[in-house]
XYZ file of N, CA and C in Angstrom:
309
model
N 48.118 75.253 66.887
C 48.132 76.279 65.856
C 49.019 77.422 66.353
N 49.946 78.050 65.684
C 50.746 79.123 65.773
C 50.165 80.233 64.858
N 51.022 80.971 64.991
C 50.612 82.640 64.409
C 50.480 82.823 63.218
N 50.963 81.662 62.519
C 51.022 81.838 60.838
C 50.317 80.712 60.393
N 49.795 79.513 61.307
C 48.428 78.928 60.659
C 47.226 79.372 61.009
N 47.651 80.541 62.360
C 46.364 81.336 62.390
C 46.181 82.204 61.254
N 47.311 83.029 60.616
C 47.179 84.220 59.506
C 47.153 83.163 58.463
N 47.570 82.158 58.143
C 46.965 81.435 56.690
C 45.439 80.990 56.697
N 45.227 80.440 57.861
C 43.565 79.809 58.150
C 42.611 80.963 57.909
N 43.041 82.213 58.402
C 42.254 83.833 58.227
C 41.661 83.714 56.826
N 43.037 83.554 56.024
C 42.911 84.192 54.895
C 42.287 83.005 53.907
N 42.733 82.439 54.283
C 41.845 80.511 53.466
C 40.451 81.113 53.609
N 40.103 81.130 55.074
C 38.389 81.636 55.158
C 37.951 83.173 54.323
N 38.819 83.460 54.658
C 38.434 84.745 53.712
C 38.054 84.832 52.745
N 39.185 84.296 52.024
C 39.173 84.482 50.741
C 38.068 83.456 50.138
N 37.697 82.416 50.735
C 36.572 81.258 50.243
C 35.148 81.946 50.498
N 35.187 83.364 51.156
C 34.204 84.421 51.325
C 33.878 85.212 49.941
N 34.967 84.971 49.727
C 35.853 86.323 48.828
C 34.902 87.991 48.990
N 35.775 87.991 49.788
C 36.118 89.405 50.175
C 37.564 89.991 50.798
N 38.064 91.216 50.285
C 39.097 91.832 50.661
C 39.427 91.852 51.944
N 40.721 92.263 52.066
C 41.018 91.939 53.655
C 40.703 93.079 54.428
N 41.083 94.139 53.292
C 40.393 95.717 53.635
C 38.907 95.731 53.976
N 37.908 95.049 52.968
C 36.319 95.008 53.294
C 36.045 94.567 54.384
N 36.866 93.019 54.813
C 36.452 92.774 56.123
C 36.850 92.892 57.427
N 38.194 93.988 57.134
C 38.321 95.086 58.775
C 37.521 95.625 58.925
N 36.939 96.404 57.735
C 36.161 97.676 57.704
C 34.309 97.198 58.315
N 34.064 96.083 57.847
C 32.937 95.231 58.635
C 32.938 95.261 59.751
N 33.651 94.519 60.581
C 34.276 94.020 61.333
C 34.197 95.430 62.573
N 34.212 96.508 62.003
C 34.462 97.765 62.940
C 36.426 97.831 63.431
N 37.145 97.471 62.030
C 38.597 98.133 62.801
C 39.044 98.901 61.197
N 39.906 99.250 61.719
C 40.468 100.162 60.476
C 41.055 99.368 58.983
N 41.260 99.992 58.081
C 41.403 99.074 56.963
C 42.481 98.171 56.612
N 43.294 98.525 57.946
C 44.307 97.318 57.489
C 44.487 96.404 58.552
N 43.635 96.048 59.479
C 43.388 95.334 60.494
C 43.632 94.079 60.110
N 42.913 93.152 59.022
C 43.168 91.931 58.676
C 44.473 91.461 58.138
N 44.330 92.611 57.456
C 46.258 92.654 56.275
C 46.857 92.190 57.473
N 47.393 92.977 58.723
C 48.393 93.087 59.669
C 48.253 91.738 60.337
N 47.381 91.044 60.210
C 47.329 89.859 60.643
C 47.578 88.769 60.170
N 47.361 88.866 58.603
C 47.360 87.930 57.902
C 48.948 87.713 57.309
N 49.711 89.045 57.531
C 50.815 89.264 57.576
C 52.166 89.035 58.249
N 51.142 88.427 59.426
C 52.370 88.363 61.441
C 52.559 89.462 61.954
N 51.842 90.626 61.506
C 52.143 91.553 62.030
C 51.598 92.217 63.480
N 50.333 91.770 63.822
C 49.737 91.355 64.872
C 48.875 90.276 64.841
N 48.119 89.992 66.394
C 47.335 89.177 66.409
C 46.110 89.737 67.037
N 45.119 89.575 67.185
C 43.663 89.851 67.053
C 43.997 89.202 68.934
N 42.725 90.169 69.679
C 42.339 89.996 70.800
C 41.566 88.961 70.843
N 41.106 88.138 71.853
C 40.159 87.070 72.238
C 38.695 87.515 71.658
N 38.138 89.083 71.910
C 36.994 89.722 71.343
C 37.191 89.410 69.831
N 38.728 89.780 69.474
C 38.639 90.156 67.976
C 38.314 88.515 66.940
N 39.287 87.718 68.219
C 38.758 86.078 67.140
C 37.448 85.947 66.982
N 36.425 86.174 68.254
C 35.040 85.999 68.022
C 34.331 86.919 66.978
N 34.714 88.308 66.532
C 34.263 88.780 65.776
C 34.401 88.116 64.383
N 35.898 87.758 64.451
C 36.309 87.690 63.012
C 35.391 86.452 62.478
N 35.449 85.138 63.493
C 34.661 83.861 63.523
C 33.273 84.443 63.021
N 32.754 85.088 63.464
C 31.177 85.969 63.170
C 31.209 86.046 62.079
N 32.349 86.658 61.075
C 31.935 87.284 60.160
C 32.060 86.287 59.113
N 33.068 85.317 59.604
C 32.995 84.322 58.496
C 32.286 83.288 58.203
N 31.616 83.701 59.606
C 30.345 82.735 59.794
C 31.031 81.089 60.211
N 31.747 81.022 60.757
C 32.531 79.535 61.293
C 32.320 79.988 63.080
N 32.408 78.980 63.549
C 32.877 78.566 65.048
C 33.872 78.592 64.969
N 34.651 79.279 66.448
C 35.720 79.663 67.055
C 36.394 77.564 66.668
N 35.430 76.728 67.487
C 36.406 75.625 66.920
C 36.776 75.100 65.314
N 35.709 75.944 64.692
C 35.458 75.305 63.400
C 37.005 76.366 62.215
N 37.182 77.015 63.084
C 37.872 77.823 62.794
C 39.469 77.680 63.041
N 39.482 76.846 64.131
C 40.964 76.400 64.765
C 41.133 74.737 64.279
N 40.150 74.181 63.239
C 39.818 72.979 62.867
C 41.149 72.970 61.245
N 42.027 73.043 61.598
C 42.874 72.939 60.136
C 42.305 71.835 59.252
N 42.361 70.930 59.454
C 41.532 69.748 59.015
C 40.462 69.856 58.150
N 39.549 70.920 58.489
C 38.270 70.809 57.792
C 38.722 72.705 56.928
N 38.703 72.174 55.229
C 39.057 73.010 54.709
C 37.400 74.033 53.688
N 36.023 73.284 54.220
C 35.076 74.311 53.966
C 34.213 73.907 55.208
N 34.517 74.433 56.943
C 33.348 74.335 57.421
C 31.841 74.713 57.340
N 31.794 75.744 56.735
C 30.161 76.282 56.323
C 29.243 74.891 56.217
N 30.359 74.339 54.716
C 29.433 72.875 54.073
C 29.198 72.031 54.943
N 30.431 72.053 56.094
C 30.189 70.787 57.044
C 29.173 70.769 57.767
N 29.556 72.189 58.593
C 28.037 72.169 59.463
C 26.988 72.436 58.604
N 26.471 72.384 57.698
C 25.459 72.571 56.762
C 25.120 71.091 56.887
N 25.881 70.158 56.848
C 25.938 68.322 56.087
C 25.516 68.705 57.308
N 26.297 68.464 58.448
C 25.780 67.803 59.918
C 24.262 68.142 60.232
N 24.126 69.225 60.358
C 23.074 69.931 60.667
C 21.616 68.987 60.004
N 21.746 68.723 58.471
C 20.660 67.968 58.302
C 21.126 65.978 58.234
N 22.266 65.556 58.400
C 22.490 64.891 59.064
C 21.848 63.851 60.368
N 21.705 65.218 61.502
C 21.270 65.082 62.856
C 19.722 64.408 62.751
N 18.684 64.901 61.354
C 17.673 64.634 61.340
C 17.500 63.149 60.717
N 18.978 62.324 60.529
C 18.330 61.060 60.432
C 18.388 60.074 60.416
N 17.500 58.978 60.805
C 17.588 57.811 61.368
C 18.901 56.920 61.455
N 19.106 55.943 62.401
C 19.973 55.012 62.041
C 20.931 54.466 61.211
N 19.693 54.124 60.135
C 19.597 53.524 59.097
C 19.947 54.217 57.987
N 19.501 55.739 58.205
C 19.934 56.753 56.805
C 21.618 56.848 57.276
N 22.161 57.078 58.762
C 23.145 57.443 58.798
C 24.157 56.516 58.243
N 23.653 55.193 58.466
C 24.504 53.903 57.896
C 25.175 54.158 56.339
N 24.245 54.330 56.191
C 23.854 54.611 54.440
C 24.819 55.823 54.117
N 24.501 56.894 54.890
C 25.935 57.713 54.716
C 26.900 57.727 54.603
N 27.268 56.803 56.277
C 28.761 56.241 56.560
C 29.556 55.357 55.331
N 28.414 54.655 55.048
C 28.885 53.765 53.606
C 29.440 54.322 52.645
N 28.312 55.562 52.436
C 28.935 55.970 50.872
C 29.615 56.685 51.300
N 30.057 57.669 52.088
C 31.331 58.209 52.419
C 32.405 57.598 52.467
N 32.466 56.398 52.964
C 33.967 55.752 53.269
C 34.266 55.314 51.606
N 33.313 55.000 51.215
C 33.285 54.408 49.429
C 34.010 55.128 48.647
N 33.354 56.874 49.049
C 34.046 58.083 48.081
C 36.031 58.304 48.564
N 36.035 57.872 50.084
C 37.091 58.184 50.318
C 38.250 56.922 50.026
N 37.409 56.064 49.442
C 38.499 54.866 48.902
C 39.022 55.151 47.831
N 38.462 56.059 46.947
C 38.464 56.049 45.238
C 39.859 57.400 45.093
């Protein structure tokens, strides 16, 4: 990932928040154009600042560098009750998933 699938990925999450870029500097504890300038190339956010921003969007730092997965919330939501089940339910998953992704 480079600087401008980091400032597009920002703003993908963001905006699937929907909230302003102004609202969520101002969250966040930086000034109101903190996100803009980022989402822009105009800077980049400190190692502190990715973990905040990850916080606020409620994603993991990996779930966040995951281009691939375009609503993590839902994912880890699926996984999460997922984990609770059997074998046999997961089979059943795997199935109809690969089914939906044939069509």
């Amino acid at each position: 990932m480079d600087e401008k699938d980091f400032a597009l990925r920002l703003a993908q999450l963001r905006e699937k928040k929907n909230v302003s870029a102004r609202e969520m500097s101002l969250a966040i504890g930086q000034n109101a154009g903190y996100i803009n300038n980022i989402e822009s190339g105009k800077s980049l956010p400190s190692l502190p600042g990715v973990f905040y921003i990850c916080d606020y969007l409620g994603v993991s730092v990996s779930d966040f560098f995951d281009l691939g997965s375009n609503n993590p919330n839902k994912l880890d939501s699926i996984i999460k009750d997922m984990k609770k089940l059997d074998d046999q339910q997961l089979d059943t998953i795997a199935n109809l998933v690969k089914g939906l992704i044939k069509r």
